[in-house]
């Protein structure tokens, strides 16, 4: 009897110890700061003699491909790999924000523009922010997305409109222009032509995925929606969708892009919010097969890592062989097999 009691207490002690250890590990993960994780990545580069500079086009591509497909297999074996992936998503999110706030500082006027000025953009302003704090922000964004979806659905039910109706509260006549017939084939043709190069009629950002997807969707027949007076710079809005940027010169040596775009045209989360307001439905899942079965050519798929940010937008350019093939900018690619992407959370925005 004594042996049985001793054994029972030992098992209880082990379980409690394991549980405490597990909780401590989870707490430690959430307590890491962005600055600490960035240093881990820099140490990895230094130890592996990897010549990639933070802020370079190569660095941005590196983060995107790591999030999408675990491109650097050695990094994928790093003991703090999940931390680094979280950092990657946050870096891209902050870069999108910075691009929208100061577009002229970031627009690439030529493919020769390969590097971001570190003084113009870095993560110093969030270097002490913890994963726990960022997760709270993400949760709030998810709740806002959910509330918007419910509001739109309720409005659709109330007015008896179909899924392609414009259910936004805006009443200006330009709203009806968003309801034009959409050709996924035309959108895919645009992607084929411009996925691996820059259309000279549009500006290009260092992180360009949603800007490119918006161009393709526009080529597919979705009309821009503009306010009566289009403001200069990037306009923070999910009620309009447009890109009126133009290239102009003042004198022979002062030529650059004058930016006039809605953030719904260039930011992952704002693109989603805008099209949700326009009545487009979306399916969110961690299952690739679910996304494949719900997507058709011309639809848009967005990516996130489990509890991280939505970080990437792509266009479905083909559906065949039991899969979908996708195209996007930033680490420019066309006809990438969706099944070859790594484990993510996805949402397909049905552009029809």
mmCIF file of C-alpha atoms in Angstrom:
data_model
loop_
_atom_site.group_PDB
_atom_site.id
_atom_site.type_symbol
_atom_site.label_atom_id
_atom_site.label_comp_id
_atom_site.label_asym_id
_atom_site.label_seq_id
_atom_site.Cartn_x
_atom_site.Cartn_y
_atom_site.Cartn_z
ATOM 1 C CA UNK A 1 0.000 0.000 0.000
ATOM 2 C CA UNK A 2 2.842 2.353 0.889
ATOM 3 C CA UNK A 3 4.539 1.620 -2.441
ATOM 4 C CA UNK A 4 1.325 2.342 -4.305
ATOM 5 C CA UNK A 5 0.923 5.689 -2.525
ATOM 6 C CA UNK A 6 4.557 6.589 -3.186
ATOM 7 C CA UNK A 7 4.151 5.743 -6.872
ATOM 8 C CA UNK A 8 0.936 7.780 -7.095
ATOM 9 C CA UNK A 9 2.534 10.833 -5.493
ATOM 10 C CA UNK A 10 5.523 10.462 -7.845
ATOM 11 C CA UNK A 11 3.252 10.393 -10.894
ATOM 12 C CA UNK A 12 1.329 13.425 -9.638
ATOM 13 C CA UNK A 13 4.596 15.277 -9.057
ATOM 14 C CA UNK A 14 5.818 14.465 -12.567
ATOM 15 C CA UNK A 15 2.521 15.610 -14.117
ATOM 16 C CA UNK A 16 2.555 18.858 -12.148
ATOM 17 C CA UNK A 17 6.206 19.447 -13.040
ATOM 18 C CA UNK A 18 5.536 18.760 -16.727
ATOM 19 C CA UNK A 19 2.510 21.036 -16.715
ATOM 20 C CA UNK A 20 4.462 23.814 -15.040
ATOM 21 C CA UNK A 21 7.314 23.383 -17.498
ATOM 22 C CA UNK A 22 4.904 23.506 -20.449
ATOM 23 C CA UNK A 23 3.207 26.658 -19.152
ATOM 24 C CA UNK A 24 6.580 28.295 -18.548
ATOM 25 C CA UNK A 25 7.639 27.516 -22.127
ATOM 26 C CA UNK A 26 4.419 29.051 -23.505
ATOM 27 C CA UNK A 27 4.871 32.116 -21.329
ATOM 28 C CA UNK A 28 8.490 32.488 -22.444
ATOM 29 C CA UNK A 29 7.446 32.397 -26.105
ATOM 30 C CA UNK A 30 4.923 35.199 -25.617
ATOM 31 C CA UNK A 31 7.374 37.276 -23.587
ATOM 32 C CA UNK A 32 9.947 37.583 -26.383
ATOM 33 C CA UNK A 33 10.236 41.045 -27.907
ATOM 34 C CA UNK A 34 10.533 41.847 -31.611
ATOM 35 C CA UNK A 35 14.028 43.243 -30.994
ATOM 36 C CA UNK A 36 15.169 40.005 -29.354
ATOM 37 C CA UNK A 37 13.837 37.888 -32.195
ATOM 38 C CA UNK A 38 15.400 40.118 -34.836
ATOM 39 C CA UNK A 39 18.746 39.627 -33.122
ATOM 40 C CA UNK A 40 18.282 35.841 -33.277
ATOM 41 C CA UNK A 41 17.797 36.108 -37.041
ATOM 42 C CA UNK A 42 20.835 38.369 -37.402
ATOM 43 C CA UNK A 43 22.900 35.888 -35.377
ATOM 44 C CA UNK A 44 21.746 33.097 -37.690
ATOM 45 C CA UNK A 45 22.847 35.103 -40.738
ATOM 46 C CA UNK A 46 26.229 35.824 -39.170
ATOM 47 C CA UNK A 47 26.875 32.254 -38.049
ATOM 48 C CA UNK A 48 25.921 30.898 -41.471
ATOM 49 C CA UNK A 49 27.809 33.578 -43.417
ATOM 50 C CA UNK A 50 24.545 34.584 -45.075
ATOM 51 C CA UNK A 51 24.960 37.972 -46.725
ATOM 52 C CA UNK A 52 21.432 39.365 -46.468
ATOM 53 C CA UNK A 53 20.878 42.877 -45.175
ATOM 54 C CA UNK A 54 17.729 43.840 -43.307
ATOM 55 C CA UNK A 55 15.687 46.199 -45.459
ATOM 56 C CA UNK A 56 16.993 44.917 -48.763
ATOM 57 C CA UNK A 57 14.746 43.513 -51.480
ATOM 58 C CA UNK A 58 16.507 40.197 -50.888
ATOM 59 C CA UNK A 59 15.570 40.294 -47.195
ATOM 60 C CA UNK A 60 11.896 40.961 -47.950
ATOM 61 C CA UNK A 61 11.828 38.113 -50.484
ATOM 62 C CA UNK A 62 13.581 35.877 -47.960
ATOM 63 C CA UNK A 63 10.896 36.502 -45.318
ATOM 64 C CA UNK A 64 8.042 35.948 -47.776
ATOM 65 C CA UNK A 65 9.460 32.671 -49.083
ATOM 66 C CA UNK A 66 10.204 31.445 -45.574
ATOM 67 C CA UNK A 67 6.618 32.096 -44.516
ATOM 68 C CA UNK A 68 5.230 30.580 -47.711
ATOM 69 C CA UNK A 69 7.361 27.504 -48.168
ATOM 70 C CA UNK A 70 10.133 27.221 -45.533
ATOM 71 C CA UNK A 71 12.607 28.025 -48.299
ATOM 72 C CA UNK A 72 15.736 28.052 -46.103
ATOM 73 C CA UNK A 73 15.708 24.479 -44.805
ATOM 74 C CA UNK A 74 18.482 25.165 -42.312
ATOM 75 C CA UNK A 75 16.571 28.039 -40.764
ATOM 76 C CA UNK A 76 13.531 25.764 -40.545
ATOM 77 C CA UNK A 77 15.578 23.566 -38.187
ATOM 78 C CA UNK A 78 16.447 26.492 -35.910
ATOM 79 C CA UNK A 79 15.255 25.921 -32.310
ATOM 80 C CA UNK A 80 13.547 29.323 -32.369
ATOM 81 C CA UNK A 81 12.057 28.955 -35.838
ATOM 82 C CA UNK A 82 8.475 29.680 -34.769
ATOM 83 C CA UNK A 83 9.648 32.910 -33.146
ATOM 84 C CA UNK A 84 11.425 33.923 -36.340
ATOM 85 C CA UNK A 85 8.327 33.198 -38.436
ATOM 86 C CA UNK A 86 6.282 35.374 -36.099
ATOM 87 C CA UNK A 87 8.843 38.151 -36.536
ATOM 88 C CA UNK A 88 8.719 37.744 -40.333
ATOM 89 C CA UNK A 89 4.974 38.260 -40.413
ATOM 90 C CA UNK A 90 5.241 41.298 -38.156
ATOM 91 C CA UNK A 91 8.039 42.824 -40.252
ATOM 92 C CA UNK A 92 5.926 42.580 -43.411
ATOM 93 C CA UNK A 93 2.876 43.981 -41.606
ATOM 94 C CA UNK A 94 4.843 46.987 -40.336
ATOM 95 C CA UNK A 95 6.398 47.509 -43.763
ATOM 96 C CA UNK A 96 2.930 47.644 -45.336
ATOM 97 C CA UNK A 97 1.896 50.221 -42.746
ATOM 98 C CA UNK A 98 4.984 52.339 -43.393
ATOM 99 C CA UNK A 99 4.462 52.185 -47.162
ATOM 100 C CA UNK A 100 0.911 53.463 -46.738
ATOM 101 C CA UNK A 101 1.899 56.276 -44.382
ATOM 102 C CA UNK A 102 4.859 57.555 -46.431
ATOM 103 C CA UNK A 103 4.442 56.202 -49.973
ATOM 104 C CA UNK A 104 6.950 58.489 -51.670
ATOM 105 C CA UNK A 105 9.673 57.149 -49.368
ATOM 106 C CA UNK A 106 9.052 53.577 -50.489
ATOM 107 C CA UNK A 107 7.788 53.501 -54.058
ATOM 108 C CA UNK A 108 10.337 51.949 -56.362
ATOM 109 C CA UNK A 109 10.606 54.029 -59.519
ATOM 110 C CA UNK A 110 12.728 51.345 -61.157
ATOM 111 C CA UNK A 111 13.839 47.797 -60.556
ATOM 112 C CA UNK A 112 17.224 49.236 -59.595
ATOM 113 C CA UNK A 113 15.730 50.383 -56.275
ATOM 114 C CA UNK A 114 16.717 47.388 -54.195
ATOM 115 C CA UNK A 115 17.009 48.684 -50.665
ATOM 116 C CA UNK A 116 14.957 50.490 -48.047
ATOM 117 C CA UNK A 117 16.602 53.375 -46.224
ATOM 118 C CA UNK A 118 17.096 52.030 -42.685
ATOM 119 C CA UNK A 119 16.541 55.485 -41.280
ATOM 120 C CA UNK A 120 13.155 55.624 -43.025
ATOM 121 C CA UNK A 121 12.010 52.168 -41.966
ATOM 122 C CA UNK A 122 13.053 49.767 -39.222
ATOM 123 C CA UNK A 123 11.386 48.068 -36.291
ATOM 124 C CA UNK A 124 12.884 50.212 -33.549
ATOM 125 C CA UNK A 125 9.457 51.602 -32.691
ATOM 126 C CA UNK A 126 8.233 48.099 -31.782
ATOM 127 C CA UNK A 127 11.538 46.536 -30.729
ATOM 128 C CA UNK A 128 10.348 46.249 -27.109
ATOM 129 C CA UNK A 129 6.874 45.058 -27.973
ATOM 130 C CA UNK A 130 6.255 41.462 -26.880
ATOM 131 C CA UNK A 131 4.545 38.684 -28.783
ATOM 132 C CA UNK A 132 1.839 38.756 -26.137
ATOM 133 C CA UNK A 133 1.099 42.407 -26.878
ATOM 134 C CA UNK A 134 1.025 41.772 -30.622
ATOM 135 C CA UNK A 135 -1.263 38.765 -30.216
ATOM 136 C CA UNK A 136 -3.693 41.029 -28.380
ATOM 137 C CA UNK A 137 -3.692 43.416 -31.365
ATOM 138 C CA UNK A 138 -4.232 40.511 -33.754
ATOM 139 C CA UNK A 139 -7.134 39.239 -31.674
ATOM 140 C CA UNK A 140 -8.734 42.682 -31.812
ATOM 141 C CA UNK A 141 -8.323 42.745 -35.602
ATOM 142 C CA UNK A 142 -9.855 39.272 -35.893
ATOM 143 C CA UNK A 143 -12.802 40.384 -33.790
ATOM 144 C CA UNK A 144 -13.243 43.458 -35.988
ATOM 145 C CA UNK A 145 -13.178 41.253 -39.107
ATOM 146 C CA UNK A 146 -15.753 38.953 -37.566
ATOM 147 C CA UNK A 147 -18.000 41.855 -36.605
ATOM 148 C CA UNK A 148 -17.773 43.265 -40.137
ATOM 149 C CA UNK A 149 -18.660 39.896 -41.655
ATOM 150 C CA UNK A 150 -21.689 39.585 -39.383
ATOM 151 C CA UNK A 151 -22.789 43.158 -40.104
ATOM 152 C CA UNK A 152 -22.551 42.624 -43.855
ATOM 153 C CA UNK A 153 -24.386 39.315 -43.672
ATOM 154 C CA UNK A 154 -27.156 40.864 -41.597
ATOM 155 C CA UNK A 155 -27.477 43.730 -44.079
ATOM 156 C CA UNK A 156 -27.636 41.290 -46.989
ATOM 157 C CA UNK A 157 -30.381 39.318 -45.271
ATOM 158 C CA UNK A 158 -32.244 42.485 -44.370
ATOM 159 C CA UNK A 159 -32.228 43.900 -47.876
ATOM 160 C CA UNK A 160 -32.626 40.541 -49.569
ATOM 161 C CA UNK A 161 -29.636 41.114 -51.816
ATOM 162 C CA UNK A 162 -27.483 38.399 -53.294
ATOM 163 C CA UNK A 163 -23.831 37.805 -52.506
ATOM 164 C CA UNK A 164 -22.650 40.091 -55.316
ATOM 165 C CA UNK A 165 -24.588 43.122 -54.079
ATOM 166 C CA UNK A 166 -22.891 46.214 -52.730
ATOM 167 C CA UNK A 167 -23.920 46.258 -49.084
ATOM 168 C CA UNK A 168 -21.743 49.141 -47.960
ATOM 169 C CA UNK A 169 -23.487 52.049 -46.311
ATOM 170 C CA UNK A 170 -22.114 54.484 -48.894
ATOM 171 C CA UNK A 171 -24.777 55.737 -51.246
ATOM 172 C CA UNK A 172 -22.773 57.487 -53.960
ATOM 173 C CA UNK A 173 -23.530 56.297 -57.477
ATOM 174 C CA UNK A 174 -19.950 55.121 -58.058
ATOM 175 C CA UNK A 175 -20.617 52.231 -55.672
ATOM 176 C CA UNK A 176 -22.586 50.390 -58.355
ATOM 177 C CA UNK A 177 -19.533 50.334 -60.591
ATOM 178 C CA UNK A 178 -17.945 47.695 -58.361
ATOM 179 C CA UNK A 179 -20.661 45.265 -59.422
ATOM 180 C CA UNK A 180 -19.478 44.890 -63.016
ATOM 181 C CA UNK A 181 -19.162 41.405 -64.447
ATOM 182 C CA UNK A 182 -15.855 39.898 -63.370
ATOM 183 C CA UNK A 183 -13.646 37.769 -65.610
ATOM 184 C CA UNK A 184 -11.267 35.580 -63.647
ATOM 185 C CA UNK A 185 -9.624 34.663 -66.951
ATOM 186 C CA UNK A 186 -8.792 38.299 -67.679
ATOM 187 C CA UNK A 187 -7.390 38.708 -64.179
ATOM 188 C CA UNK A 188 -5.258 35.577 -64.664
ATOM 189 C CA UNK A 189 -4.043 36.839 -68.053
ATOM 190 C CA UNK A 190 -2.918 40.055 -66.406
ATOM 191 C CA UNK A 191 -1.072 38.030 -63.752
ATOM 192 C CA UNK A 192 0.664 35.996 -66.444
ATOM 193 C CA UNK A 193 1.863 39.143 -68.185
ATOM 194 C CA UNK A 194 2.979 41.124 -65.143
ATOM 195 C CA UNK A 195 3.725 38.741 -62.249
ATOM 196 C CA UNK A 196 7.451 38.698 -62.887
ATOM 197 C CA UNK A 197 7.879 42.290 -64.041
ATOM 198 C CA UNK A 198 6.458 45.700 -63.244
ATOM 199 C CA UNK A 199 3.678 47.276 -65.282
ATOM 200 C CA UNK A 200 5.054 50.775 -66.012
ATOM 201 C CA UNK A 201 1.543 52.225 -65.618
ATOM 202 C CA UNK A 202 1.633 51.456 -61.887
ATOM 203 C CA UNK A 203 3.939 52.302 -59.030
ATOM 204 C CA UNK A 204 5.729 49.513 -57.198
ATOM 205 C CA UNK A 205 6.313 49.141 -53.479
ATOM 206 C CA UNK A 206 9.085 47.116 -51.815
ATOM 207 C CA UNK A 207 6.286 44.882 -50.475
ATOM 208 C CA UNK A 208 4.030 44.772 -53.505
ATOM 209 C CA UNK A 209 1.766 41.705 -53.303
ATOM 210 C CA UNK A 210 -1.617 43.361 -52.691
ATOM 211 C CA UNK A 211 -0.849 46.217 -55.085
ATOM 212 C CA UNK A 212 -0.243 43.605 -57.789
ATOM 213 C CA UNK A 213 -3.339 41.553 -56.895
ATOM 214 C CA UNK A 214 -5.486 44.694 -57.027
ATOM 215 C CA UNK A 215 -4.164 45.449 -60.510
ATOM 216 C CA UNK A 216 -5.121 41.949 -61.649
ATOM 217 C CA UNK A 217 -8.585 42.157 -60.065
ATOM 218 C CA UNK A 218 -9.086 45.531 -61.752
ATOM 219 C CA UNK A 219 -8.035 44.015 -65.106
ATOM 220 C CA UNK A 220 -10.596 41.286 -64.461
ATOM 221 C CA UNK A 221 -13.388 43.846 -64.463
ATOM 222 C CA UNK A 222 -13.694 45.143 -60.901
ATOM 223 C CA UNK A 223 -13.890 48.913 -61.267
ATOM 224 C CA UNK A 224 -12.134 51.344 -58.992
ATOM 225 C CA UNK A 225 -14.292 53.148 -56.487
ATOM 226 C CA UNK A 226 -13.149 56.688 -55.700
ATOM 227 C CA UNK A 227 -14.287 59.530 -53.459
ATOM 228 C CA UNK A 228 -15.529 62.658 -55.223
ATOM 229 C CA UNK A 229 -12.171 64.286 -54.523
ATOM 230 C CA UNK A 230 -9.188 61.931 -54.559
ATOM 231 C CA UNK A 231 -6.623 63.015 -51.941
ATOM 232 C CA UNK A 232 -2.880 62.970 -52.510
ATOM 233 C CA UNK A 233 -0.858 60.183 -50.939
ATOM 234 C CA UNK A 234 -2.217 56.876 -49.710
ATOM 235 C CA UNK A 235 -5.681 57.318 -48.252
ATOM 236 C CA UNK A 236 -6.412 55.054 -45.258
ATOM 237 C CA UNK A 237 -9.805 53.643 -46.163
ATOM 238 C CA UNK A 238 -11.768 50.441 -46.606
ATOM 239 C CA UNK A 239 -14.696 52.247 -48.230
ATOM 240 C CA UNK A 240 -12.906 53.035 -51.509
ATOM 241 C CA UNK A 241 -10.574 51.081 -53.772
ATOM 242 C CA UNK A 242 -8.389 52.799 -56.368
ATOM 243 C CA UNK A 243 -4.874 53.624 -57.515
ATOM 244 C CA UNK A 244 -4.463 57.009 -59.231
ATOM 245 C CA UNK A 245 -0.694 57.214 -58.888
ATOM 246 C CA UNK A 246 1.087 58.920 -61.767
ATOM 247 C CA UNK A 247 4.655 59.589 -62.844
ATOM 248 C CA UNK A 248 5.579 63.228 -63.258
ATOM 249 C CA UNK A 249 8.618 65.441 -63.589
ATOM 250 C CA UNK A 250 9.516 68.897 -62.337
ATOM 251 C CA UNK A 251 12.611 69.729 -64.287
ATOM 252 C CA UNK A 252 14.901 67.260 -66.021
ATOM 253 C CA UNK A 253 16.259 65.631 -62.860
ATOM 254 C CA UNK A 254 13.209 65.446 -60.608
ATOM 255 C CA UNK A 255 10.949 62.665 -61.841
ATOM 256 C CA UNK A 256 9.100 60.411 -59.443
ATOM 257 C CA UNK A 257 5.744 58.824 -58.673
ATOM 258 C CA UNK A 258 3.014 61.011 -57.227
ATOM 259 C CA UNK A 259 1.056 58.599 -55.166
ATOM 260 C CA UNK A 260 -2.748 58.601 -54.912
ATOM 261 C CA UNK A 261 -4.092 55.253 -53.750
ATOM 262 C CA UNK A 262 -6.482 53.735 -51.234
ATOM 263 C CA UNK A 263 -4.921 51.474 -48.614
ATOM 264 C CA UNK A 264 -7.535 48.876 -49.608
ATOM 265 C CA UNK A 265 -5.622 48.651 -52.894
ATOM 266 C CA UNK A 266 -2.242 48.000 -51.276
ATOM 267 C CA UNK A 267 -2.703 46.462 -47.792
ATOM 268 C CA UNK A 268 -3.628 42.839 -47.118
ATOM 269 C CA UNK A 269 -6.153 43.450 -44.337
ATOM 270 C CA UNK A 270 -7.715 46.517 -45.954
ATOM 271 C CA UNK A 271 -8.221 44.681 -49.255
ATOM 272 C CA UNK A 272 -10.143 42.019 -47.355
ATOM 273 C CA UNK A 273 -12.263 44.558 -45.475
ATOM 274 C CA UNK A 274 -13.142 46.497 -48.608
ATOM 275 C CA UNK A 275 -14.300 43.466 -50.575
ATOM 276 C CA UNK A 276 -16.204 42.114 -47.590
ATOM 277 C CA UNK A 277 -18.123 45.397 -47.551
ATOM 278 C CA UNK A 278 -18.843 44.923 -51.249
ATOM 279 C CA UNK A 279 -20.527 41.609 -50.498
ATOM 280 C CA UNK A 280 -17.755 39.227 -51.521
ATOM 281 C CA UNK A 281 -17.815 36.095 -49.388
ATOM 282 C CA UNK A 282 -14.713 34.423 -47.984
ATOM 283 C CA UNK A 283 -13.797 31.003 -46.669
ATOM 284 C CA UNK A 284 -11.122 30.760 -43.971
ATOM 285 C CA UNK A 285 -9.430 27.441 -43.230
ATOM 286 C CA UNK A 286 -6.131 25.773 -42.360
ATOM 287 C CA UNK A 287 -7.029 23.014 -44.836
ATOM 288 C CA UNK A 288 -5.547 23.374 -48.289
ATOM 289 C CA UNK A 289 -8.206 21.074 -49.740
ATOM 290 C CA UNK A 290 -10.966 23.332 -48.375
ATOM 291 C CA UNK A 291 -9.391 26.387 -49.991
ATOM 292 C CA UNK A 292 -8.851 24.551 -53.284
ATOM 293 C CA UNK A 293 -12.454 23.348 -53.425
ATOM 294 C CA UNK A 294 -13.774 26.879 -52.797
ATOM 295 C CA UNK A 295 -11.436 28.798 -55.117
ATOM 296 C CA UNK A 296 -11.686 29.399 -58.840
ATOM 297 C CA UNK A 297 -9.531 31.319 -61.310
ATOM 298 C CA UNK A 298 -9.514 35.023 -60.475
ATOM 299 C CA UNK A 299 -10.161 34.599 -56.762
ATOM 300 C CA UNK A 300 -7.759 35.993 -54.168
ATOM 301 C CA UNK A 301 -6.134 33.916 -51.430
ATOM 302 C CA UNK A 302 -4.510 35.435 -48.352
ATOM 303 C CA UNK A 303 -2.057 33.787 -45.946
ATOM 304 C CA UNK A 304 -1.234 33.942 -42.257
ATOM 305 C CA UNK A 305 0.735 31.871 -39.759
ATOM 306 C CA UNK A 306 -1.621 30.464 -37.091
ATOM 307 C CA UNK A 307 -1.570 33.267 -34.492
ATOM 308 C CA UNK A 308 0.356 35.803 -36.573
ATOM 309 C CA UNK A 309 -0.694 38.522 -39.029
ATOM 310 C CA UNK A 310 -2.330 38.124 -42.418
ATOM 311 C CA UNK A 311 0.789 38.743 -44.480
ATOM 312 C CA UNK A 312 0.300 37.925 -48.170
ATOM 313 C CA UNK A 313 -2.204 38.202 -51.040
ATOM 314 C CA UNK A 314 -2.106 36.085 -54.207
ATOM 315 C CA UNK A 315 -4.287 35.628 -57.289
ATOM 316 C CA UNK A 316 -5.506 32.211 -58.412
ATOM 317 C CA UNK A 317 -4.245 32.039 -62.012
ATOM 318 C CA UNK A 318 -5.148 28.418 -62.771
ATOM 319 C CA UNK A 319 -7.089 25.479 -61.363
ATOM 320 C CA UNK A 320 -6.136 21.988 -62.530
ATOM 321 C CA UNK A 321 -4.785 18.620 -61.368
ATOM 322 C CA UNK A 322 -6.667 18.819 -58.070
ATOM 323 C CA UNK A 323 -4.984 22.054 -57.011
ATOM 324 C CA UNK A 324 -4.855 25.779 -57.652
ATOM 325 C CA UNK A 325 -1.898 27.717 -59.011
ATOM 326 C CA UNK A 326 -1.136 31.183 -57.697
ATOM 327 C CA UNK A 327 0.662 34.363 -58.747
ATOM 328 C CA UNK A 328 1.910 37.389 -56.867
ATOM 329 C CA UNK A 329 4.586 40.048 -56.516
ATOM 330 C CA UNK A 330 7.342 40.261 -53.903
ATOM 331 C CA UNK A 331 9.532 37.277 -54.664
ATOM 332 C CA UNK A 332 7.654 37.563 -57.954
ATOM 333 C CA UNK A 333 6.121 34.296 -59.103
ATOM 334 C CA UNK A 334 3.500 32.885 -61.443
ATOM 335 C CA UNK A 335 1.812 29.470 -61.541
ATOM 336 C CA UNK A 336 3.090 28.351 -58.132
ATOM 337 C CA UNK A 337 1.390 25.162 -56.949
ATOM 338 C CA UNK A 338 -0.642 26.076 -53.876
ATOM 339 C CA UNK A 339 -0.069 22.591 -52.447
ATOM 340 C CA UNK A 340 3.649 23.351 -52.266
ATOM 341 C CA UNK A 341 3.131 26.124 -49.722
ATOM 342 C CA UNK A 342 3.890 25.316 -46.098
ATOM 343 C CA UNK A 343 1.351 24.975 -43.306
ATOM 344 C CA UNK A 344 -0.630 28.187 -42.956
ATOM 345 C CA UNK A 345 -4.041 29.598 -42.278
ATOM 346 C CA UNK A 346 -5.715 30.744 -45.480
ATOM 347 C CA UNK A 347 -8.758 32.665 -46.635
ATOM 348 C CA UNK A 348 -10.076 32.704 -50.188
ATOM 349 C CA UNK A 349 -11.953 35.848 -51.182
ATOM 350 C CA UNK A 350 -14.489 34.905 -53.824
ATOM 351 C CA UNK A 351 -14.355 37.699 -56.383
ATOM 352 C CA UNK A 352 -17.756 36.855 -57.863
#
